[in-house]
PDB file of C-alpha atoms in Angstrom:
ATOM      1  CA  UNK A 128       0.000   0.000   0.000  1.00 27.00           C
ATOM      2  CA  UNK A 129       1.179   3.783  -0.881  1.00 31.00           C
ATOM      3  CA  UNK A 130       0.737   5.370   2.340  1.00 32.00           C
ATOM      4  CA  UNK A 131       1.697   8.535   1.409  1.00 31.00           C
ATOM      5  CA  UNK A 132      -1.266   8.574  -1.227  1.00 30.00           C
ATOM      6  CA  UNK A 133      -4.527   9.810  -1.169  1.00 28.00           C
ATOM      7  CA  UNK A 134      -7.216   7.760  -0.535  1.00 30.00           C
ATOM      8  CA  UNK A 135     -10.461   7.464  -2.769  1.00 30.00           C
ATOM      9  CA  UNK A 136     -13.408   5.556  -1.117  1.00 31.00           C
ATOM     10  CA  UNK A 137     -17.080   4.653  -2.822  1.00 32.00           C
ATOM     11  CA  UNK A 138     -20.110   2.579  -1.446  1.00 33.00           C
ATOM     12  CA  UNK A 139     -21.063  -0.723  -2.791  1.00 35.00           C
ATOM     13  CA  UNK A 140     -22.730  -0.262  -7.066  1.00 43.00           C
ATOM     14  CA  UNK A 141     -19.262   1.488  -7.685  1.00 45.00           C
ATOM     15  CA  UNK A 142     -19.626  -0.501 -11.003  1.00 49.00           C
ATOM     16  CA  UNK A 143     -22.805   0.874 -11.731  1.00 53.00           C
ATOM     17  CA  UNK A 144     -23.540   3.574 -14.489  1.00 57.00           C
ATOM     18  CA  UNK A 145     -20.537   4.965 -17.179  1.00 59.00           C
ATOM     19  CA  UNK A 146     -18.758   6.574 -14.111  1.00 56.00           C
ATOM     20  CA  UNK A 147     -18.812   2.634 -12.498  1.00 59.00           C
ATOM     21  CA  UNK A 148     -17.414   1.507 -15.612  1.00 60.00           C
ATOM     22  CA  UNK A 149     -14.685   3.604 -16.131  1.00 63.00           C
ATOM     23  CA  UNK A 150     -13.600   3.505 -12.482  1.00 67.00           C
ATOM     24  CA  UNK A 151     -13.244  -0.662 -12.631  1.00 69.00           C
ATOM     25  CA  UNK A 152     -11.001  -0.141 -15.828  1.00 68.00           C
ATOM     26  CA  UNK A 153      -8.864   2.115 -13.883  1.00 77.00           C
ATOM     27  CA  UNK A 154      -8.112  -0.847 -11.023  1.00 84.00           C
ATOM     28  CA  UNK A 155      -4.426  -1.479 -11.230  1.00 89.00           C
ATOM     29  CA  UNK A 156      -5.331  -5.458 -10.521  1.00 94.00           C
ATOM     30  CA  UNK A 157      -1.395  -6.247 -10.292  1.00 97.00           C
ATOM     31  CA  UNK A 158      -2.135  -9.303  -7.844  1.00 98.00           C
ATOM     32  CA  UNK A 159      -4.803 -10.441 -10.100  1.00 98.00           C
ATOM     33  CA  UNK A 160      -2.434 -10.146 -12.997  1.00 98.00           C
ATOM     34  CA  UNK A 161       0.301 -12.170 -10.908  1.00 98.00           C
ATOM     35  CA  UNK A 162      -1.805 -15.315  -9.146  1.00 98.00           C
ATOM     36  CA  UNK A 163      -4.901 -14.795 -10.537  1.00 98.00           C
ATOM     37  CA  UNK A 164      -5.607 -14.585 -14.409  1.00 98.00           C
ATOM     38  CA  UNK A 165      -2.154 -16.129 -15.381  1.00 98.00           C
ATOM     39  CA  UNK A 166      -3.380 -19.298 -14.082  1.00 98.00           C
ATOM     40  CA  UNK A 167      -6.656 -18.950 -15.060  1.00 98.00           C
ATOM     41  CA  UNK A 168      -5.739 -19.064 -19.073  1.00 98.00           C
ATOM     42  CA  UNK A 169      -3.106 -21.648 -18.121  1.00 98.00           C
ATOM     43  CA  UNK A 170      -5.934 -23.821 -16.953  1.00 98.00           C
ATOM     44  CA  UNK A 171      -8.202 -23.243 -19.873  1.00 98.00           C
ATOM     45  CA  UNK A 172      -5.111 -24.372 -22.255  1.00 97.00           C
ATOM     46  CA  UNK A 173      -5.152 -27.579 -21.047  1.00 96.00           C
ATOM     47  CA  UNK A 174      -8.590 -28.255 -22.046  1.00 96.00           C
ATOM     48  CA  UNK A 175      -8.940 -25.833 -25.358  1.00 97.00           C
ATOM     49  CA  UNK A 176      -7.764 -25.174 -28.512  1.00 92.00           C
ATOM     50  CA  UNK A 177      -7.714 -22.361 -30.830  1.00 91.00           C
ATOM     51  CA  UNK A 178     -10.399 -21.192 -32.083  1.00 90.00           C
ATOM     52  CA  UNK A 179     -12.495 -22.741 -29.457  1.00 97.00           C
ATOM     53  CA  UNK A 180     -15.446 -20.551 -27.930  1.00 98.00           C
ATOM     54  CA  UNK A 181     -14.543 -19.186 -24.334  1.00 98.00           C
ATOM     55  CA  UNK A 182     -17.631 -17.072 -22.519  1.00 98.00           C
ATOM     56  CA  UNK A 183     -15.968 -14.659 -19.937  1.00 98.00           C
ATOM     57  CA  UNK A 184     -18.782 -14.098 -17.708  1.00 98.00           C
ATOM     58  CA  UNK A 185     -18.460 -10.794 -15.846  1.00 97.00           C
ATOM     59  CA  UNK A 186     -16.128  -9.603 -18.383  1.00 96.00           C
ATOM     60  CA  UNK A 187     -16.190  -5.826 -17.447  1.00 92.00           C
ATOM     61  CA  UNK A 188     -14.394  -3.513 -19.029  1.00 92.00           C
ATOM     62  CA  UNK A 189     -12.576  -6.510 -21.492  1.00 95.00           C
ATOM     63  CA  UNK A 190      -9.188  -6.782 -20.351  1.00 95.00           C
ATOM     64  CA  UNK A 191      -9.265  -9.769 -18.816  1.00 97.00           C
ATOM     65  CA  UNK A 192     -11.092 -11.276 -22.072  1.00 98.00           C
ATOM     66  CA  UNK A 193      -9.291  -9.176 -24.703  1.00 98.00           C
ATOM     67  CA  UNK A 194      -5.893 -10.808 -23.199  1.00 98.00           C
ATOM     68  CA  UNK A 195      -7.232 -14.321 -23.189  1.00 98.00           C
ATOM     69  CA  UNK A 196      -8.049 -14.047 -27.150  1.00 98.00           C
ATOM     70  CA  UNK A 197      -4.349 -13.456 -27.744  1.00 97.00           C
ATOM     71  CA  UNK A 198      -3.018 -15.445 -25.425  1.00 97.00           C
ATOM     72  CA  UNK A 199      -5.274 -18.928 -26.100  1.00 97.00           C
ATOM     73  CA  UNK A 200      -6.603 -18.108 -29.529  1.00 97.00           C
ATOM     74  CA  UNK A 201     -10.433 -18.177 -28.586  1.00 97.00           C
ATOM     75  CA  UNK A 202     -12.960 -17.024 -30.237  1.00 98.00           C
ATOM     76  CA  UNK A 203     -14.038 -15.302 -26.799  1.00 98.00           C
ATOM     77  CA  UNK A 204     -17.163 -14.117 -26.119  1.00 98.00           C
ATOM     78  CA  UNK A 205     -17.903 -11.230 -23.272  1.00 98.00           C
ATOM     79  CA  UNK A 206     -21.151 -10.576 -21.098  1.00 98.00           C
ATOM     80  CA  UNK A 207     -21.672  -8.337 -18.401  1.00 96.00           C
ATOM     81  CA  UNK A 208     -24.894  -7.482 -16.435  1.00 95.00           C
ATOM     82  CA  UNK A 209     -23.783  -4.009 -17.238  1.00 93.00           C
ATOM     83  CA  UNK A 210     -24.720  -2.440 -20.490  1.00 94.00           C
ATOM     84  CA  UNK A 211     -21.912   0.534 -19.562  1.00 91.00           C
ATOM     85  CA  UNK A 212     -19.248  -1.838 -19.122  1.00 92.00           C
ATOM     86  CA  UNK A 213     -19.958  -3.819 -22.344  1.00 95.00           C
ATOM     87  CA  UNK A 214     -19.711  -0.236 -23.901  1.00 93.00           C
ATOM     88  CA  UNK A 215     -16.635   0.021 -22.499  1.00 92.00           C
ATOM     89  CA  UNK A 216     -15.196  -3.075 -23.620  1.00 94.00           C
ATOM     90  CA  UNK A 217     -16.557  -2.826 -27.344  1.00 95.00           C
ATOM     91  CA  UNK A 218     -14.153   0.347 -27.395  1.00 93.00           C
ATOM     92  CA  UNK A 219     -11.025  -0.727 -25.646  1.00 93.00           C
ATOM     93  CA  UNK A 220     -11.180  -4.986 -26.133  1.00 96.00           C
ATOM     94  CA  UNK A 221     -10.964  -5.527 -30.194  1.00 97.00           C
ATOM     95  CA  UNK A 222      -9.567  -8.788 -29.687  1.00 98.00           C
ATOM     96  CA  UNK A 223     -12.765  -9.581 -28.243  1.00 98.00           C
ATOM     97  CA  UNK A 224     -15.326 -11.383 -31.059  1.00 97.00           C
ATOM     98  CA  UNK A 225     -18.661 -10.713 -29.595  1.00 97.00           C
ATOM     99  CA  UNK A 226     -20.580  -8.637 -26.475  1.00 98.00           C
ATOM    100  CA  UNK A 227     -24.103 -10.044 -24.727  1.00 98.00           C
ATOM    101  CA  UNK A 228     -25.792  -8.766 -21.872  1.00 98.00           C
ATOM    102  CA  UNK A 229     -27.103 -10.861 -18.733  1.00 97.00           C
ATOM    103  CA  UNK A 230     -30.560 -10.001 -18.631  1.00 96.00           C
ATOM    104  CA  UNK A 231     -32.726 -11.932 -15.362  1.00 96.00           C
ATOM    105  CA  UNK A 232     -30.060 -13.794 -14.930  1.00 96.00           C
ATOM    106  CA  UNK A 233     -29.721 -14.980 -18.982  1.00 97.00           C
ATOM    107  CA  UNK A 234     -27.257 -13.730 -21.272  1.00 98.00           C
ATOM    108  CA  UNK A 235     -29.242 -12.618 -23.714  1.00 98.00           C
ATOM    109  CA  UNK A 236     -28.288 -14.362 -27.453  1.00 97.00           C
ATOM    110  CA  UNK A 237     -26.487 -17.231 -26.603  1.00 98.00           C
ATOM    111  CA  UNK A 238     -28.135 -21.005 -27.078  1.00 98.00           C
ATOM    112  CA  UNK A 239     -27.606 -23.920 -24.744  1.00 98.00           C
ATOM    113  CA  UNK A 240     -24.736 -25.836 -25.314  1.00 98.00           C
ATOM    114  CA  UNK A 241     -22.717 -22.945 -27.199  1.00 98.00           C
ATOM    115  CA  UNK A 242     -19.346 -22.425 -24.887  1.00 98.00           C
ATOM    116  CA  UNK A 243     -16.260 -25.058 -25.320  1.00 98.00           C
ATOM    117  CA  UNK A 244     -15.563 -23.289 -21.556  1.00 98.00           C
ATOM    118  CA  UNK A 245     -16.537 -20.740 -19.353  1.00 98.00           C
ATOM    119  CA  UNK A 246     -14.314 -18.680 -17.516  1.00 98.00           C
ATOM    120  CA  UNK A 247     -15.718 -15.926 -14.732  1.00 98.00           C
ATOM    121  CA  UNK A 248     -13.270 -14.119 -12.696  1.00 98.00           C
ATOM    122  CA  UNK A 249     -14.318 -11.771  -9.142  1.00 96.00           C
ATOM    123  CA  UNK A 250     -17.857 -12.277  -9.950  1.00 96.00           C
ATOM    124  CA  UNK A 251     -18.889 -14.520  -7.097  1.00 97.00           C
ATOM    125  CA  UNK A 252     -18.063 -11.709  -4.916  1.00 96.00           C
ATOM    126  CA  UNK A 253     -20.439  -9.570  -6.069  1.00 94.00           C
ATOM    127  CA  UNK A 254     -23.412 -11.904  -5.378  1.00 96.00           C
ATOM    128  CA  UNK A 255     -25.780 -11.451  -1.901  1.00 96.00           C
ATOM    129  CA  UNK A 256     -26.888 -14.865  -1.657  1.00 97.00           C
ATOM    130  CA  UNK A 257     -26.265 -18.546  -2.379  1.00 97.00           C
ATOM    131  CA  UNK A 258     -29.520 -18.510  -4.691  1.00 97.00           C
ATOM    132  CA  UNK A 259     -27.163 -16.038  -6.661  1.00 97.00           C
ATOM    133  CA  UNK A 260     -24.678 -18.109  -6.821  1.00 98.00           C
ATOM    134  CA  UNK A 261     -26.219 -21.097  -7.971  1.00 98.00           C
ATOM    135  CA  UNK A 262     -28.755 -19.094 -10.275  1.00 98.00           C
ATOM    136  CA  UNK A 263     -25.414 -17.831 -12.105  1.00 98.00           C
ATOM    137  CA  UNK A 264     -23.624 -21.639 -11.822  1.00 98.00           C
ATOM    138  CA  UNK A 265     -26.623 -23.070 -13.657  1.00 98.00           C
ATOM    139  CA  UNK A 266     -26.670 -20.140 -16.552  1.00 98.00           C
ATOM    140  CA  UNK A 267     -23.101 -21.149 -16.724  1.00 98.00           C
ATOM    141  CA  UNK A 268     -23.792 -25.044 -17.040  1.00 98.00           C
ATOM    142  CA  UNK A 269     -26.596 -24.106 -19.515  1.00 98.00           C
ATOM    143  CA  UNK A 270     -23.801 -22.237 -22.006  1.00 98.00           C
ATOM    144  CA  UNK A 271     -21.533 -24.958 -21.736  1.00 98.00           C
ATOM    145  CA  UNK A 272     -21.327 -27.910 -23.654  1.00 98.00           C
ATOM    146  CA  UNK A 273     -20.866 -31.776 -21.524  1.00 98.00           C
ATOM    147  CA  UNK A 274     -17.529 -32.164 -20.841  1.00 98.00           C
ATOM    148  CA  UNK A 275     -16.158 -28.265 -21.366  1.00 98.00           C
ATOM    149  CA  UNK A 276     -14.561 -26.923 -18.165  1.00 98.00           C
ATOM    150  CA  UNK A 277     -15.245 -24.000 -16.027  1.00 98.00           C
ATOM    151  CA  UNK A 278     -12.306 -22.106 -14.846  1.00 98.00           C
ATOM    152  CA  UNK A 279     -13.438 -19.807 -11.557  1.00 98.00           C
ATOM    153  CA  UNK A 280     -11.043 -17.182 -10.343  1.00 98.00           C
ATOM    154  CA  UNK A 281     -11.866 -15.924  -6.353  1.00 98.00           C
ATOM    155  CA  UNK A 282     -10.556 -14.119  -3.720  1.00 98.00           C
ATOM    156  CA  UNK A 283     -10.392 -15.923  -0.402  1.00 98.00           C
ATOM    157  CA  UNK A 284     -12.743 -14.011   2.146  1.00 98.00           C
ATOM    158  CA  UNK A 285     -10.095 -15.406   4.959  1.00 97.00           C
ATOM    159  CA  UNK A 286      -7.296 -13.208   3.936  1.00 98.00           C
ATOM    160  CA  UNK A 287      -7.885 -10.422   5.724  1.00 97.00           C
ATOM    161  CA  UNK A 288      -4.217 -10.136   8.104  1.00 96.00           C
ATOM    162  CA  UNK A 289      -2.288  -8.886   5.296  1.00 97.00           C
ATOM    163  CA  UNK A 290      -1.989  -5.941   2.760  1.00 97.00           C
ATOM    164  CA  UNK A 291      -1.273  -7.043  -0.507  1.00 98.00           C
ATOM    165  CA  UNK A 292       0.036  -5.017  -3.405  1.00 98.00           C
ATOM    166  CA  UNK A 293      -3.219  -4.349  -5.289  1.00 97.00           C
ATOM    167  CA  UNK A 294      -5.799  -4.805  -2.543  1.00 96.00           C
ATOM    168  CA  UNK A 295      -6.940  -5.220   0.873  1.00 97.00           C
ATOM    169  CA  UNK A 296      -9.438  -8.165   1.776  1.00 97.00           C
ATOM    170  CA  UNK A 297     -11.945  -7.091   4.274  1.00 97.00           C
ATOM    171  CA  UNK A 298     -10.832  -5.017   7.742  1.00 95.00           C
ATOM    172  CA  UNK A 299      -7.723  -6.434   9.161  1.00 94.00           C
ATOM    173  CA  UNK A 300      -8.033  -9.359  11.214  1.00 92.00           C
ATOM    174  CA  UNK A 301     -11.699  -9.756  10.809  1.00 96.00           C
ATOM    175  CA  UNK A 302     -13.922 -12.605   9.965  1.00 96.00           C
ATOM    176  CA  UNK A 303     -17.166 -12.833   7.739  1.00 97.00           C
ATOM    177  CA  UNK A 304     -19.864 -15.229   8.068  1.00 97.00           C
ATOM    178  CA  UNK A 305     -20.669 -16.533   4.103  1.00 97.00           C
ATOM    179  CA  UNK A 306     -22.697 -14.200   2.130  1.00 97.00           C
ATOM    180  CA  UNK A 307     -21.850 -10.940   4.608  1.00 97.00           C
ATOM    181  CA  UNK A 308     -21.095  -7.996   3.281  1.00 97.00           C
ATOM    182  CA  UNK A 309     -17.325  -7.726   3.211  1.00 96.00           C
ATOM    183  CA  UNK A 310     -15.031  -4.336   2.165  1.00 96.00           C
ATOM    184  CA  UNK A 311     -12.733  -4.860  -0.292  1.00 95.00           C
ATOM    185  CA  UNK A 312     -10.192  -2.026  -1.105  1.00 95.00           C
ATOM    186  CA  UNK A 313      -8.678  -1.709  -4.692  1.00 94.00           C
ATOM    187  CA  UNK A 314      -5.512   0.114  -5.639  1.00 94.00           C
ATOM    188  CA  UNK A 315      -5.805   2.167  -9.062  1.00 91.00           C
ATOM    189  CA  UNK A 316      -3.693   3.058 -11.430  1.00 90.00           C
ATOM    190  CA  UNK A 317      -3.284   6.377 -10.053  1.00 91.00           C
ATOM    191  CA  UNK A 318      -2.337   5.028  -6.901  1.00 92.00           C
ATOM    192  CA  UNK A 319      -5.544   6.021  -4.777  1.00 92.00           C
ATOM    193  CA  UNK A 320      -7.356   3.370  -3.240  1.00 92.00           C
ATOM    194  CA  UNK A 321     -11.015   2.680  -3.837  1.00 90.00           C
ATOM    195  CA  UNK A 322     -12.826   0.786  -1.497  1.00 91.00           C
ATOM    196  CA  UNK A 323     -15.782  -1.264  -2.942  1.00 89.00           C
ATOM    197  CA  UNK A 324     -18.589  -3.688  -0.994  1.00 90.00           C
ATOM    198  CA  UNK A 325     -18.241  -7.263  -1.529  1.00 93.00           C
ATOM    199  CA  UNK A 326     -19.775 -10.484  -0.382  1.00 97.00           C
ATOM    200  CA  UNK A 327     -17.914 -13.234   1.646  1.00 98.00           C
ATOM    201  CA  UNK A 328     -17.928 -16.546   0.111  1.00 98.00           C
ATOM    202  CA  UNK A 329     -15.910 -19.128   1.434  1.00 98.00           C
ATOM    203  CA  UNK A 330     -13.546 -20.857  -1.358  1.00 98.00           C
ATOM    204  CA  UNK A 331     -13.993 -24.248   0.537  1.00 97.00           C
ATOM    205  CA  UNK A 332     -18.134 -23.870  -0.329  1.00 97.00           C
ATOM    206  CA  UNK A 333     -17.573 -23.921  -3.948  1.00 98.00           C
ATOM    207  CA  UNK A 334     -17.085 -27.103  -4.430  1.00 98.00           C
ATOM    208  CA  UNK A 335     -20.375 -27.956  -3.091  1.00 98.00           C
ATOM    209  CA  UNK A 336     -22.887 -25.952  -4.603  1.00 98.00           C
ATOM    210  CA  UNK A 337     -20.791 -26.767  -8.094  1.00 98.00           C
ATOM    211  CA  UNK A 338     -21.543 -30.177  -7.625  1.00 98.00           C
ATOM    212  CA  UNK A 339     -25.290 -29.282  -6.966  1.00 98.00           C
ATOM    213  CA  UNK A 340     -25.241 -27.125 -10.471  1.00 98.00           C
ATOM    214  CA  UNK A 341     -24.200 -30.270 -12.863  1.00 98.00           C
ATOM    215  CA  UNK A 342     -20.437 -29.718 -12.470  1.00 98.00           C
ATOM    216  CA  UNK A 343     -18.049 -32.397 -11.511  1.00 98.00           C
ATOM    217  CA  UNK A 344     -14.384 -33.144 -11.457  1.00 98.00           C
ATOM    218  CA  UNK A 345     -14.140 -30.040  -9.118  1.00 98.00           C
ATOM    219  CA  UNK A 346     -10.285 -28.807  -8.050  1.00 98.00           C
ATOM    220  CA  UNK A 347      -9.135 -25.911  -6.226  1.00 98.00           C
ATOM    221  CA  UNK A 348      -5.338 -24.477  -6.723  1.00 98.00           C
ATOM    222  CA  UNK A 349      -4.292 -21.293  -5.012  1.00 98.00           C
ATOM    223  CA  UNK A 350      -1.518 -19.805  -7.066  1.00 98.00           C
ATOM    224  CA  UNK A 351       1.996 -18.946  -5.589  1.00 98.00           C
ATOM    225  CA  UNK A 352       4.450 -16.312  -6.509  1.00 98.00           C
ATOM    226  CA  UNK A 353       7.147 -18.716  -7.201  1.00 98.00           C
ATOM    227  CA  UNK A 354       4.663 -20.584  -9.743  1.00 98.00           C
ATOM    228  CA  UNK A 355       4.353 -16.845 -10.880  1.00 98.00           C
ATOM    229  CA  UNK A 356       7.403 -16.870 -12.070  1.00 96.00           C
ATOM    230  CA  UNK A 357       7.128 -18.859 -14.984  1.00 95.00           C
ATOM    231  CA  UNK A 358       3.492 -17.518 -16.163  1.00 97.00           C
ATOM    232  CA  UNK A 359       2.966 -14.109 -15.194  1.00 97.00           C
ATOM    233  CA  UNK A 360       4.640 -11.012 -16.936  1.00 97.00           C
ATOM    234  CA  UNK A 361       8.213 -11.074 -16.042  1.00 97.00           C
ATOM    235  CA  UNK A 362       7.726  -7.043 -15.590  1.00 97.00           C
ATOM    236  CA  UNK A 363       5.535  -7.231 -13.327  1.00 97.00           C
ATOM    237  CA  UNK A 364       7.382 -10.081 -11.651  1.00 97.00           C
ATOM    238  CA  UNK A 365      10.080  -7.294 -11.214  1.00 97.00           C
ATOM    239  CA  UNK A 366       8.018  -4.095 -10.360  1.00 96.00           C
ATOM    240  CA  UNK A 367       6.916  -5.560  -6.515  1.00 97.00           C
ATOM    241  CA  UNK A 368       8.136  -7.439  -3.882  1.00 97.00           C
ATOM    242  CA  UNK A 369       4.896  -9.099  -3.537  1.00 98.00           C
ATOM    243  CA  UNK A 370       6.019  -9.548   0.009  1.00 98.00           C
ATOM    244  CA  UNK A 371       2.466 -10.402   1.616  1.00 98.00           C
ATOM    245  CA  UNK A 372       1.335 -12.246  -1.547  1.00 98.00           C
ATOM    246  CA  UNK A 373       4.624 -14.926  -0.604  1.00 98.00           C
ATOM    247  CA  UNK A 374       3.099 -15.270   2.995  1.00 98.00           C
ATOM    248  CA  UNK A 375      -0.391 -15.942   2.203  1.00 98.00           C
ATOM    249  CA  UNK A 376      -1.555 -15.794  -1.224  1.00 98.00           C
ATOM    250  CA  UNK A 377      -4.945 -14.694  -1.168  1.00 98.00           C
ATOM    251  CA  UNK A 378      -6.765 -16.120  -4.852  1.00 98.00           C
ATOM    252  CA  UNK A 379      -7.691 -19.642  -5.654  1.00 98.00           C
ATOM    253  CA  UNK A 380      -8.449 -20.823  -8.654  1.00 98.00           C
ATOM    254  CA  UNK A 381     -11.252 -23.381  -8.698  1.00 98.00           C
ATOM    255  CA  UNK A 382     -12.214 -25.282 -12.058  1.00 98.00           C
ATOM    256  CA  UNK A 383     -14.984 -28.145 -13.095  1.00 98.00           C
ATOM    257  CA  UNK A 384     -16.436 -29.986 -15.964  1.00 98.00           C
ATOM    258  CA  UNK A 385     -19.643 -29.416 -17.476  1.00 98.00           C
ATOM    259  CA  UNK A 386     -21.585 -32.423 -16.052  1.00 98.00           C
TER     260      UNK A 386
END
């Protein structure tokens, strides 16, 4: 954490509306980029080819989907419950092959059966209630095809003792019950800190309510820096210590089959 930066601090629906959108594009995400989405694409090419059709549920602003098109040669599809941020990612993701909202919990154009794999990365955060969860597992199961894998990229609710370079889980020390409203503070790229609400789900419960949505061969992997080293952008291997993400790295990645 800068300490000797400013601090900028919004309510829960900071993603909400143009002013949402732009402010989640402007997340500097450097742990995500080091243990998180690394792994995540690493995952999906052991189960994909090119040209193969990836959803990225809760794409956002596109990054995260624009850089798995290069990286894994997918045709790779983005939807968003947000209309703004799939505005936003039309403009700033051309690698990107299509857009489609989530409408009542359906993304809107896309037929049963149409995904070779699914990836969907912070999203369970950002759901209230375990009927949220599994509503958005089963939309999930219903774009993907028997036997196409789900790649799930989370941030453990437990790892709230340590600062890490690009965020802060929950108040320090605390503990949250699953499904309670949780702070989570994000660094941006101009080195304020924005502090959004989240929602506490344990990475151990996954598994579970996976199995309950049609998924099986479930695994959970929480990324270390020194597997880093050999996936993530040796750049940004350089630019941080990544000091607390060594003593407790604080994403797992959990991935399933289409049942």
């Amino acid at each position: 954490m800068n300490n000797g930066s400013a601090e900028h601090e919004e309510e829960g629906g900071a993603w909400s509306g143009p002013a949402g959108a732009e402010a989640f594009a402007a997340v500097e995400a450097a742990t995500d980029w080091l243990l998180g989405y690394p792994f995540v694409f690493e995952a999906l090419s052991r189960r994909i080819g090119a040209d193969a059709v990836l959803v990225d549920y809760g794409c956002g602003p596109g990054a995260v989907a624009d850089r798995a098109a290069r990286v894994l040669g997918a045709r790779v599809l983005g939807v968003d419950t947000s209309a703004e941020m799939l505005a936003l990612a039309r403009s700033s993701a051309p690698a990107v092959a299509e857009f489609h909202l989530v409408r009542d919990g359906r993304v809107t154009g896309l037929p049963d059966g149409c995904a070779d794999a699914v990836m969907c990365n912070h999203v369970l955060a950002s759901l209230p209630t375990e009927e949220a969860l599994l509503g958005v597992f089963a939309e999930m199961r219903r774009l993907l095809r028997p036997g196409a894998p789900l790649v799930l990229l989370s941030t453990d609710p437990d790892c709230t003792d340590l600062q890490y370079t690009s965020l802060r889980v929950g108040a320090e020390g605390a503990s949250y019950r699953p499904g309670e409203e949780m702070p989570l503070r994000l660094l941006r790229t101009d080195g304020t800190w924005q502090e959004v609400r989240n929602h506490a789900w344990p990475v151990d419960r996954l598994p579970l309510l996976l199995g309950s949505a049609r998924f099986r061969d479930i695994t959970q992997r929480r990324p270390t820096v020194d597997e880093a080293l050999a996936l993530a952008d040796p750049g940004l291997v350089d630019r941080h210590p990544w000091t607390a993400e060594r003593a407790e790295p604080p994403l797992v990645i959990t991935s399933a089959l289409a049942a």
